Amino acid sequence: MNTGFHSLSSKLNLPDGVPPVVIRNDDWTWEDLCHYLYVEKAFDNIVISPGPGSPTCANDIGICLRLLHECDDIPILGVCLGHQALGYVHGAKVVHANEPVHGLLSEIEHNGCRLFNGIPSGRNSGSKVVRYHSLVIDPESLPKELIPISWTCSTDTRSFLEISNASSTSDAHGMVSSDSRSKAEKCLRVSFNSHQNIWNGKVLMAIVHSARPHYGVQFHPESIGTCFGREIFKNFREITEDHRLTYGPSVTSKGNVDYSGNKIILRKPVDKLSDGTFPCRSTELNGVGRKGVGPFDLANLSHPSNGVKFLRLTWKKYNHLASEVGGARNIFYQLFGHHKAENTFWLDSSSIEKGRARFSFMGGKGGSLWKQMVFQLPDDSGRPFEGGGYLSVEDAQGSKTNTFLKDGFFDYLNKDLSSLQYERKDYEGLPFDFHGGYVGYFGYELKVECGAAYNQHKSRTPDACFFFADNLLVVDHSSDDVYLLSIHEECNTSTSWLDETELKLMELKTSVPEKLIEECLLHDSFTPCKVDFVAEKSKEGYISDVEKCKQYIKDGESYELCLTTQIRKQIGEIDALRLYLRLREKNPAPYAAWLNFSKVGICICCSSPERFLQLNRDGVLEAKPIKGTAKRGVTTEEDEQLKMQLQYSEKNQAENLMIVDLLRNDLGRVCEPGSVHVPLLMDVESYATVHTMVSTIRGKKKPNVSAIECIEAAFPGGSMTGAPKLRSMELLDSIENCPRGIYSGCMGYISYNQTFDLNIVIRTVVLHQDEASIGAGGAIIALSDPIEEYEEMILKTHAPSTAVMEFS
C-alpha cells in the first residue's frame, strides 16, 4: 500500500524528546493493535494523519475506520484524511469540494473548543492554516454526535506570501479566552445548533465527537505555513492527560499513536522502548520492519562486513594556483580529457554566484582502490518488486565480478561504506567534505528500493553507476586554491599519483597559453544539426496527460504530480566532452556534472541548478528543492517583471509549499526530533535561461542513521515525484509512457567518511547507445493550465537541446 504524506513529528517538538513510531495502516492486524493499546498499555493517544485517497476506500484508510469505531476510550486526532474518516465512520458524507485546494491558505474561526485553546479566531487574527484536500465532509450531513468546531472565515483561499504580507501575528481581539472556551465546551450542542446556517460556501475545518475524545481537523497543522500548529498538538496532549486523570488510564505509560494516512505512527514510550526498537510481534507477521516504513528499518546500522579496509588520506594544497593554470575547465581538459575523457568525473561548480557553490571535484581511473560499480534491477516491469538486482564490479586491474544482490543496491552500498575505517585527523584542515569515495548516479527507477511497489517501465540505462575514486583534484573557486588528494590502504604509503599530477600542474603553469587552444576549439563556428529531437509525447499527448493528472488531484488521489517526458535524438559519433563544455558555458549551474562511464557506454552532461540532498561533516542534512520556473526576460525591465511574477504566483507558491512540507517529512524520518527547519522559503534564484523558486530545508541527522539511509529515506527527490510521494509515483508510472532512467534521479559524491552531496538530475543530456536523451517536465496541481505546463516543459529542454544540436 502507498504511504501517507506527513510525519507529524517533523513540526512538533515532542515533550519527552521521543519521536513517533511510524506504522503503516496495514502493517498491524486488529489483534496486534489491541494488544499494544490494551494489553501492553504502551500508548495513550492516536493521531490519524494525512494520506491520499478517500476514507470510503478500504485500501486508502485500512484499519483506521475500525479504530475510530471501537476505540471510544482513547483520545484520537484525525488530520485531513483522518478528519474525513472520523466523519465517515459516524455517517457523515464525504464529497468533492467545490474546488480542490492544495498548498493554499485560509483563515479560520472556531467556537473556542479546547483543541483550539489559546489560538486566535476570525479574520485578520493570524489564524492561518494550510489546506491539502479535494474532498470535504458535507456539514449538512453531520450526525448529531459530531459537532463542528471550526470553519473557514470565507470562501477565499490565498497564497502563502499573499496572506503572510496581508495579515499580522495574533491579535488580542482574535484570542478566545479560557472563560469563553469553558462556556463553549459546556454548550457544544447549542454551538452546533447555532451554526446550522453559517456555511454559505464556508468549509468545515474541524469537528469533535460529543461523547468521545475524538477530534478531526481538515487542514494540516504540521505544515510549514500553518500558524499555531504546535499549539494544536499541545492542546491535544493536554486533552489526553486530562482524559487519563478523569477516566483513569487506558494505558499506563506515556506515548502517542499516530496514523499517517496509510501509516500508523506510534510514539515510543520512554520506559518500554529505551533500546530504540519497538517490541512488535507483527514484525515477522506483517513486515513492520520493511524498508520505507519508518524508524524500524533505521534502528540497527551495524552491518557485519568482511574485508574491513583501514584508509588513510594524503593531500597537498597549492595556494592561488587555479587561475594560473587556466581555471577548472582547463585543468580538467588537460589532465583528464585525453582518450575521450574515458572513466572520468567532474562535479563542476560552474555557477558560483551568490555562494551557491564553491568547490569542483575531478578525477579519472585511479590507484589500487579504484573500481566501477554497475547495478541493474531485474526486469519486473509492471509487477510487484520482489527485491534484488545485478551488480557488476570492475577493479583497477580490469578484473570483473558479477553478483546478484538479494537486498539491493542501497543495502550493498551501505555495507561497503560501513566497511571503511579512517582517521579523522587525516582530513583536518580541508575546507570541503569530499575526500575520496563514490562518484556516480542513482537512477529514478531505484524508487522500488525506497518504498515504491513496482516500476511500470524498465530503465534503458543501468539503474546505478558509481566509481570509487581514490585520487581526485579539487578546485576552490573562492580562494583559487587547488588540492590533490589520494586515499590508500594503511599498508600502502605510495604517493606516486600526487607527485605525477603535481608535475602536470606545474607544466600547465609554465604553458598556460596552451589553454587558448582549447578555447579556440570551444568557440569554433557550429553548424546546427538539421535533424531535430523526437518527443516521446506529442503536444496533444502531453496536454492530455496534464488533464489526467488534474483529474487524479480532483479525486483526492494526489496533491501534486510531477509529470515528465523525454525527447530523443540519434547522434552517432560525437565529441561528448566538447558538448559538455558547450553546455556549461551556455547554462552554468552550481550542481553541474560530467560523468563518463565509458565501459558501459554512458556519458552524462548535466547542468543542474538543484541540490537533492547534502550531508556535511557536522551531521547537518540540507535539501534545496526547486518548484516554480520562469523564463528570463529580454530587457532588464522585462526580466525583473518575470521574476516578480514567479515570486508572487499563487500556483508556484502552492507547488513549492507542498514540496517543502514533503521534504520536511523525508528529513524528519532521519533527523533529530525538532531539528528540521526551513531557513529559506520560496527564494527566487536566476540562471542563464530561467528564474527558479528555491527553498532550503535543514535538519540534524540522528547519530544512529547512516549516510546511505539518509539518501534512501528521501529518494527520489520530492520535487520530481509530487506528494504524497508513493501514491504520486504510482500514478505517474501509469501515465508516463517511458522510463525516466538517469533523469529525475540524483548524482554526485558519497565520501568514504559518510558525507555526501547529490543533485537532482535535470537540465541534462544523457548519451547512450548513439542516442541523446533529455528529460523535462513540471509539477501539476489543481491550478495548472495544460498549455502553460507544456510550454514550461519545453522551456526546460532549451539549453541542453541547443547544445546537442550544435554538435551532432
mmCIF file of N, CA and C in Angstrom, residues 611-715:
data_model
loop_
_atom_site.group_PDB
_atom_site.id
_atom_site.type_symbol
_atom_site.label_atom_id
_atom_site.label_comp_id
_atom_site.label_asym_id
_atom_site.label_seq_id
_atom_site.Cartn_x
_atom_site.Cartn_y
_atom_site.Cartn_z
ATOM 1 N N ARG A 611 19.989 21.105 -5.795
ATOM 2 C CA ARG A 611 20.546 20.134 -4.845
ATOM 3 C C ARG A 611 19.439 19.209 -4.369
ATOM 4 N N PHE A 612 19.702 17.907 -4.448
ATOM 5 C CA PHE A 612 18.795 16.919 -3.860
ATOM 6 C C PHE A 612 19.003 16.855 -2.356
ATOM 7 N N LEU A 613 20.204 16.484 -1.943
ATOM 8 C CA LEU A 613 20.468 16.314 -0.526
ATOM 9 C C LEU A 613 21.967 16.366 -0.267
ATOM 10 N N GLN A 614 22.325 17.043 0.810
ATOM 11 C CA GLN A 614 23.718 17.128 1.244
ATOM 12 C C GLN A 614 23.792 16.736 2.715
ATOM 13 N N LEU A 615 24.851 16.019 3.082
ATOM 14 C CA LEU A 615 25.168 15.744 4.476
ATOM 15 C C LEU A 615 26.593 16.210 4.715
ATOM 16 N N ASN A 616 26.775 17.198 5.611
ATOM 17 C CA ASN A 616 28.117 17.717 5.840
ATOM 18 C C ASN A 616 28.765 17.047 7.041
ATOM 19 N N ARG A 617 29.998 17.442 7.335
ATOM 20 C CA ARG A 617 30.768 16.782 8.394
ATOM 21 C C ARG A 617 30.198 17.033 9.783
ATOM 22 N N ASP A 618 29.335 18.036 9.909
ATOM 23 C CA ASP A 618 28.701 18.327 11.190
ATOM 24 C C ASP A 618 27.397 17.562 11.382
ATOM 25 N N GLY A 619 27.065 16.711 10.421
ATOM 26 C CA GLY A 619 25.842 15.923 10.534
ATOM 27 C C GLY A 619 24.587 16.676 10.162
ATOM 28 N N VAL A 620 24.720 17.783 9.432
ATOM 29 C CA VAL A 620 23.565 18.580 9.008
ATOM 30 C C VAL A 620 23.152 18.165 7.604
ATOM 31 N N LEU A 621 21.889 17.798 7.455
ATOM 32 C CA LEU A 621 21.306 17.477 6.150
ATOM 33 C C LEU A 621 20.664 18.722 5.563
ATOM 34 N N GLU A 622 20.830 18.906 4.247
ATOM 35 C CA GLU A 622 20.213 20.044 3.576
ATOM 36 C C GLU A 622 19.644 19.613 2.239
ATOM 37 N N ALA A 623 18.390 19.991 1.998
ATOM 38 C CA ALA A 623 17.743 19.817 0.701
ATOM 39 C C ALA A 623 17.377 21.193 0.162
ATOM 40 N N LYS A 624 17.453 21.355 -1.161
ATOM 41 C CA LYS A 624 17.113 22.637 -1.782
ATOM 42 C C LYS A 624 16.223 22.394 -2.998
ATOM 43 N N PRO A 625 14.965 22.017 -2.765
ATOM 44 C CA PRO A 625 14.083 21.707 -3.894
ATOM 45 C C PRO A 625 13.707 22.947 -4.688
ATOM 46 N N ILE A 626 13.600 22.760 -5.983
ATOM 47 C CA ILE A 626 13.122 23.798 -6.901
ATOM 48 C C ILE A 626 11.696 23.443 -7.312
ATOM 49 N N LYS A 627 10.801 24.378 -7.136
ATOM 50 C CA LYS A 627 9.454 24.265 -7.674
ATOM 51 C C LYS A 627 9.009 25.657 -8.062
ATOM 52 N N GLY A 628 8.812 25.856 -9.351
ATOM 53 C CA GLY A 628 8.486 27.162 -9.908
ATOM 54 C C GLY A 628 9.594 27.615 -10.834
ATOM 55 N N THR A 629 9.292 27.740 -12.122
ATOM 56 C CA THR A 629 10.288 28.111 -13.128
ATOM 57 C C THR A 629 9.674 29.109 -14.099
ATOM 58 N N ALA A 630 10.455 30.136 -14.458
ATOM 59 C CA ALA A 630 10.013 31.127 -15.441
ATOM 60 C C ALA A 630 11.197 31.499 -16.330
ATOM 61 N N LYS A 631 10.926 31.863 -17.565
ATOM 62 C CA LYS A 631 12.000 32.235 -18.484
ATOM 63 C C LYS A 631 12.583 33.593 -18.105
ATOM 64 N N ARG A 632 13.803 33.855 -18.584
ATOM 65 C CA ARG A 632 14.428 35.157 -18.404
ATOM 66 C C ARG A 632 13.878 36.151 -19.431
ATOM 67 N N GLY A 633 13.904 37.424 -19.071
ATOM 68 C CA GLY A 633 13.413 38.459 -19.968
ATOM 69 C C GLY A 633 14.487 38.958 -20.921
ATOM 70 N N VAL A 634 14.048 39.591 -21.976
ATOM 71 C CA VAL A 634 14.980 40.139 -22.964
ATOM 72 C C VAL A 634 15.623 41.407 -22.448
ATOM 73 N N THR A 635 14.829 42.263 -21.807
ATOM 74 C CA THR A 635 15.355 43.503 -21.228
ATOM 75 C C THR A 635 15.410 43.377 -19.708
ATOM 76 N N THR A 636 16.130 44.289 -19.078
ATOM 77 C CA THR A 636 16.227 44.282 -17.621
ATOM 78 C C THR A 636 14.852 44.432 -16.986
ATOM 79 N N GLU A 637 14.052 45.330 -17.560
ATOM 80 C CA GLU A 637 12.721 45.567 -17.006
ATOM 81 C C GLU A 637 11.836 44.333 -17.139
ATOM 82 N N GLU A 638 11.862 43.707 -18.320
ATOM 83 C CA GLU A 638 11.048 42.508 -18.528
ATOM 84 C C GLU A 638 11.530 41.378 -17.623
ATOM 85 N N ASP A 639 12.841 41.257 -17.472
ATOM 86 C CA ASP A 639 13.401 40.204 -16.640
ATOM 87 C C ASP A 639 12.954 40.344 -15.186
ATOM 88 N N GLU A 640 12.995 41.567 -14.674
ATOM 89 C CA GLU A 640 12.578 41.798 -13.294
ATOM 90 C C GLU A 640 11.090 41.546 -13.135
ATOM 91 N N GLN A 641 10.320 41.904 -14.145
ATOM 92 C CA GLN A 641 8.880 41.675 -14.088
ATOM 93 C C GLN A 641 8.566 40.176 -14.054
ATOM 94 N N LEU A 642 9.261 39.384 -14.888
ATOM 95 C CA LEU A 642 9.044 37.943 -14.900
ATOM 96 C C LEU A 642 9.475 37.305 -13.579
ATOM 97 N N LYS A 643 10.532 37.833 -13.001
ATOM 98 C CA LYS A 643 10.993 37.330 -11.704
ATOM 99 C C LYS A 643 9.946 37.584 -10.613
ATOM 100 N N MET A 644 9.369 38.778 -10.616
ATOM 101 C CA MET A 644 8.360 39.114 -9.615
ATOM 102 C C MET A 644 7.079 38.312 -9.829
ATOM 103 N N GLN A 645 6.730 38.086 -11.085
ATOM 104 C CA GLN A 645 5.547 37.263 -11.369
ATOM 105 C C GLN A 645 5.720 35.854 -10.819
ATOM 106 N N LEU A 646 6.936 35.314 -10.969
ATOM 107 C CA LEU A 646 7.214 33.994 -10.405
ATOM 108 C C LEU A 646 7.119 34.028 -8.884
ATOM 109 N N GLN A 647 7.715 35.041 -8.274
ATOM 110 C CA GLN A 647 7.755 35.144 -6.817
ATOM 111 C C GLN A 647 6.346 35.155 -6.216
ATOM 112 N N TYR A 648 5.430 35.864 -6.856
ATOM 113 C CA TYR A 648 4.094 36.037 -6.281
ATOM 114 C C TYR A 648 3.018 35.219 -6.994
ATOM 115 N N SER A 649 3.453 34.257 -7.801
ATOM 116 C CA SER A 649 2.498 33.375 -8.464
ATOM 117 C C SER A 649 1.841 32.447 -7.448
ATOM 118 N N GLU A 650 0.522 32.469 -7.390
ATOM 119 C CA GLU A 650 -0.207 31.608 -6.466
ATOM 120 C C GLU A 650 0.094 30.144 -6.752
ATOM 121 N N LYS A 651 0.108 29.778 -8.033
ATOM 122 C CA LYS A 651 0.366 28.390 -8.410
ATOM 123 C C LYS A 651 1.759 27.951 -7.988
ATOM 124 N N ASN A 652 2.781 28.752 -8.295
ATOM 125 C CA ASN A 652 4.150 28.344 -7.992
ATOM 126 C C ASN A 652 4.409 28.305 -6.489
ATOM 127 N N GLN A 653 3.799 29.210 -5.745
ATOM 128 C CA GLN A 653 3.935 29.157 -4.291
ATOM 129 C C GLN A 653 3.304 27.885 -3.736
ATOM 130 N N ALA A 654 2.149 27.504 -4.282
ATOM 131 C CA ALA A 654 1.496 26.278 -3.824
ATOM 132 C C ALA A 654 2.359 25.058 -4.126
ATOM 133 N N GLU A 655 2.921 24.999 -5.343
ATOM 134 C CA GLU A 655 3.829 23.907 -5.718
ATOM 135 C C GLU A 655 4.979 23.813 -4.728
ATOM 136 N N ASN A 656 5.605 24.946 -4.467
ATOM 137 C CA ASN A 656 6.799 24.964 -3.632
ATOM 138 C C ASN A 656 6.479 24.577 -2.202
ATOM 139 N N LEU A 657 5.372 25.101 -1.683
ATOM 140 C CA LEU A 657 4.992 24.812 -0.304
ATOM 141 C C LEU A 657 4.741 23.325 -0.100
ATOM 142 N N MET A 658 4.076 22.699 -1.058
ATOM 143 C CA MET A 658 3.790 21.274 -0.916
ATOM 144 C C MET A 658 5.062 20.444 -0.888
ATOM 145 N N ILE A 659 6.039 20.784 -1.728
ATOM 146 C CA ILE A 659 7.286 20.017 -1.758
ATOM 147 C C ILE A 659 8.129 20.316 -0.526
ATOM 148 N N VAL A 660 8.073 21.537 -0.013
ATOM 149 C CA VAL A 660 8.779 21.842 1.238
ATOM 150 C C VAL A 660 8.229 20.973 2.369
ATOM 151 N N ASP A 661 6.911 20.870 2.469
ATOM 152 C CA ASP A 661 6.321 20.025 3.508
ATOM 153 C C ASP A 661 6.701 18.557 3.308
ATOM 154 N N LEU A 662 6.750 18.115 2.059
ATOM 155 C CA LEU A 662 7.157 16.743 1.779
ATOM 156 C C LEU A 662 8.606 16.502 2.205
ATOM 157 N N LEU A 663 9.514 17.437 1.880
ATOM 158 C CA LEU A 663 10.926 17.273 2.237
ATOM 159 C C LEU A 663 11.134 17.372 3.744
ATOM 160 N N ARG A 664 10.336 18.185 4.425
ATOM 161 C CA ARG A 664 10.408 18.230 5.889
ATOM 162 C C ARG A 664 10.059 16.858 6.464
ATOM 163 N N ASN A 665 9.092 16.206 5.832
ATOM 164 C CA ASN A 665 8.740 14.856 6.271
ATOM 165 C C ASN A 665 9.875 13.877 6.000
ATOM 166 N N ASP A 666 10.442 13.916 4.799
ATOM 167 C CA ASP A 666 11.529 13.000 4.447
ATOM 168 C C ASP A 666 12.708 13.160 5.403
ATOM 169 N N LEU A 667 13.099 14.397 5.664
ATOM 170 C CA LEU A 667 14.213 14.636 6.578
ATOM 171 C C LEU A 667 13.832 14.281 8.017
ATOM 172 N N GLY A 668 12.562 14.492 8.360
ATOM 173 C CA GLY A 668 12.119 14.181 9.708
ATOM 174 C C GLY A 668 12.274 12.711 10.062
ATOM 175 N N ARG A 669 12.304 11.853 9.073
ATOM 176 C CA ARG A 669 12.467 10.416 9.314
ATOM 177 C C ARG A 669 13.866 10.071 9.803
ATOM 178 N N VAL A 670 14.849 10.882 9.464
ATOM 179 C CA VAL A 670 16.240 10.535 9.788
ATOM 180 C C VAL A 670 16.921 11.610 10.630
ATOM 181 N N CYS A 671 16.195 12.669 11.005
ATOM 182 C CA CYS A 671 16.777 13.770 11.769
ATOM 183 C C CYS A 671 16.301 13.766 13.214
ATOM 184 N N GLU A 672 17.061 14.430 14.056
ATOM 185 C CA GLU A 672 16.682 14.579 15.460
ATOM 186 C C GLU A 672 15.333 15.290 15.548
ATOM 187 N N PRO A 673 14.453 14.831 16.426
ATOM 188 C CA PRO A 673 13.147 15.490 16.579
ATOM 189 C C PRO A 673 13.311 16.976 16.869
ATOM 190 N N GLY A 674 12.553 17.792 16.148
ATOM 191 C CA GLY A 674 12.592 19.234 16.354
ATOM 192 C C GLY A 674 13.703 19.956 15.631
ATOM 193 N N SER A 675 14.608 19.221 14.961
ATOM 194 C CA SER A 675 15.747 19.887 14.317
ATOM 195 C C SER A 675 15.466 20.317 12.882
ATOM 196 N N VAL A 676 14.409 19.763 12.266
ATOM 197 C CA VAL A 676 14.120 20.111 10.869
ATOM 198 C C VAL A 676 13.538 21.515 10.807
ATOM 199 N N HIS A 677 14.138 22.377 9.991
ATOM 200 C CA HIS A 677 13.678 23.758 9.873
ATOM 201 C C HIS A 677 13.889 24.248 8.448
ATOM 202 N N VAL A 678 13.308 25.394 8.149
ATOM 203 C CA VAL A 678 13.338 25.958 6.798
ATOM 204 C C VAL A 678 13.932 27.364 6.870
ATOM 205 N N PRO A 679 15.248 27.493 6.699
ATOM 206 C CA PRO A 679 15.857 28.818 6.793
ATOM 207 C C PRO A 679 15.531 29.734 5.627
ATOM 208 N N LEU A 680 15.156 29.146 4.485
ATOM 209 C CA LEU A 680 14.847 29.971 3.309
ATOM 210 C C LEU A 680 13.652 29.365 2.602
ATOM 211 N N LEU A 681 12.586 30.146 2.476
ATOM 212 C CA LEU A 681 11.347 29.662 1.877
ATOM 213 C C LEU A 681 10.982 30.492 0.667
ATOM 214 N N MET A 682 10.871 29.834 -0.485
ATOM 215 C CA MET A 682 10.399 30.457 -1.729
ATOM 216 C C MET A 682 11.289 31.607 -2.173
ATOM 217 N N ASP A 683 12.582 31.400 -2.149
ATOM 218 C CA ASP A 683 13.534 32.368 -2.678
ATOM 219 C C ASP A 683 13.626 32.182 -4.186
ATOM 220 N N VAL A 684 13.851 33.263 -4.921
ATOM 221 C CA VAL A 684 13.988 33.170 -6.377
ATOM 222 C C VAL A 684 15.452 33.310 -6.760
ATOM 223 N N GLU A 685 15.981 32.305 -7.467
ATOM 224 C CA GLU A 685 17.344 32.328 -7.991
ATOM 225 C C GLU A 685 17.284 32.450 -9.507
ATOM 226 N N SER A 686 18.224 33.187 -10.056
ATOM 227 C CA SER A 686 18.240 33.434 -11.506
ATOM 228 C C SER A 686 19.452 32.761 -12.137
ATOM 229 N N TYR A 687 19.210 32.096 -13.255
ATOM 230 C CA TYR A 687 20.258 31.421 -14.008
ATOM 231 C C TYR A 687 20.255 31.947 -15.433
ATOM 232 N N ALA A 688 21.102 31.364 -16.283
ATOM 233 C CA ALA A 688 21.304 31.908 -17.622
ATOM 234 C C ALA A 688 20.013 31.958 -18.429
ATOM 235 N N THR A 689 19.173 30.929 -18.283
ATOM 236 C CA THR A 689 17.973 30.865 -19.124
ATOM 237 C C THR A 689 16.670 30.945 -18.357
ATOM 238 N N VAL A 690 16.708 30.741 -17.022
ATOM 239 C CA VAL A 690 15.459 30.694 -16.251
ATOM 240 C C VAL A 690 15.630 31.334 -14.877
ATOM 241 N N HIS A 691 14.497 31.756 -14.307
ATOM 242 C CA HIS A 691 14.377 32.045 -12.880
ATOM 243 C C HIS A 691 13.764 30.808 -12.224
ATOM 244 N N THR A 692 14.180 30.497 -11.007
ATOM 245 C CA THR A 692 13.616 29.354 -10.294
ATOM 246 C C THR A 692 13.267 29.742 -8.869
ATOM 247 N N MET A 693 12.240 29.104 -8.317
ATOM 248 C CA MET A 693 11.845 29.315 -6.921
ATOM 249 C C MET A 693 12.418 28.172 -6.090
ATOM 250 N N VAL A 694 13.231 28.510 -5.111
ATOM 251 C CA VAL A 694 14.003 27.523 -4.347
ATOM 252 C C VAL A 694 13.747 27.713 -2.859
ATOM 253 N N SER A 695 13.617 26.609 -2.151
ATOM 254 C CA SER A 695 13.538 26.636 -0.688
ATOM 255 C C SER A 695 14.653 25.769 -0.114
ATOM 256 N N THR A 696 15.015 26.045 1.117
ATOM 257 C CA THR A 696 16.078 25.304 1.790
ATOM 258 C C THR A 696 15.533 24.670 3.062
ATOM 259 N N ILE A 697 15.729 23.353 3.201
ATOM 260 C CA ILE A 697 15.284 22.614 4.375
ATOM 261 C C ILE A 697 16.504 21.968 5.015
ATOM 262 N N ARG A 698 16.653 22.104 6.321
ATOM 263 C CA ARG A 698 17.802 21.524 7.027
ATOM 264 C C ARG A 698 17.343 20.767 8.260
ATOM 265 N N GLY A 699 18.191 19.840 8.685
ATOM 266 C CA GLY A 699 17.942 19.102 9.918
ATOM 267 C C GLY A 699 19.203 18.419 10.389
ATOM 268 N N LYS A 700 19.249 18.083 11.658
ATOM 269 C CA LYS A 700 20.403 17.407 12.257
ATOM 270 C C LYS A 700 20.185 15.912 12.218
ATOM 271 N N LYS A 701 21.069 15.204 11.539
ATOM 272 C CA LYS A 701 20.947 13.760 11.394
ATOM 273 C C LYS A 701 21.024 13.047 12.741
ATOM 274 N N LYS A 702 20.184 12.031 12.900
ATOM 275 C CA LYS A 702 20.280 11.188 14.080
ATOM 276 C C LYS A 702 21.629 10.465 14.073
ATOM 277 N N PRO A 703 22.242 10.289 15.223
ATOM 278 C CA PRO A 703 23.573 9.679 15.251
ATOM 279 C C PRO A 703 23.584 8.217 14.829
ATOM 280 N N ASN A 704 22.454 7.511 14.924
ATOM 281 C CA ASN A 704 22.443 6.086 14.578
ATOM 282 C C ASN A 704 21.959 5.819 13.158
ATOM 283 N N VAL A 705 21.926 6.846 12.332
ATOM 284 C CA VAL A 705 21.484 6.711 10.946
ATOM 285 C C VAL A 705 22.682 6.921 10.028
ATOM 286 N N SER A 706 22.854 6.052 9.055
ATOM 287 C CA SER A 706 23.998 6.149 8.148
ATOM 288 C C SER A 706 23.711 7.112 7.002
ATOM 289 N N ALA A 707 24.758 7.477 6.297
ATOM 290 C CA ALA A 707 24.623 8.373 5.147
ATOM 291 C C ALA A 707 23.714 7.769 4.086
ATOM 292 N N ILE A 708 23.900 6.497 3.785
ATOM 293 C CA ILE A 708 23.097 5.858 2.736
ATOM 294 C C ILE A 708 21.630 5.806 3.137
ATOM 295 N N GLU A 709 21.336 5.589 4.405
ATOM 296 C CA GLU A 709 19.942 5.549 4.837
ATOM 297 C C GLU A 709 19.287 6.922 4.772
ATOM 298 N N CYS A 710 20.079 7.985 4.907
ATOM 299 C CA CYS A 710 19.535 9.332 4.692
ATOM 300 C C CYS A 710 19.103 9.502 3.235
ATOM 301 N N ILE A 711 19.955 9.037 2.315
ATOM 302 C CA ILE A 711 19.624 9.131 0.892
ATOM 303 C C ILE A 711 18.382 8.303 0.589
ATOM 304 N N GLU A 712 18.367 7.096 1.104
ATOM 305 C CA GLU A 712 17.256 6.176 0.861
ATOM 306 C C GLU A 712 15.937 6.738 1.380
ATOM 307 N N ALA A 713 15.976 7.440 2.513
ATOM 308 C CA ALA A 713 14.752 7.982 3.112
ATOM 309 C C ALA A 713 14.127 9.068 2.256
ATOM 310 N N ALA A 714 14.940 9.777 1.481
ATOM 311 C CA ALA A 714 14.437 10.919 0.712
ATOM 312 C C ALA A 714 14.365 10.662 -0.790
ATOM 313 N N PHE A 715 14.821 9.511 -1.253
ATOM 314 C CA PHE A 715 14.892 9.233 -2.692
ATOM 315 C C PHE A 715 13.592 8.610 -3.185
#
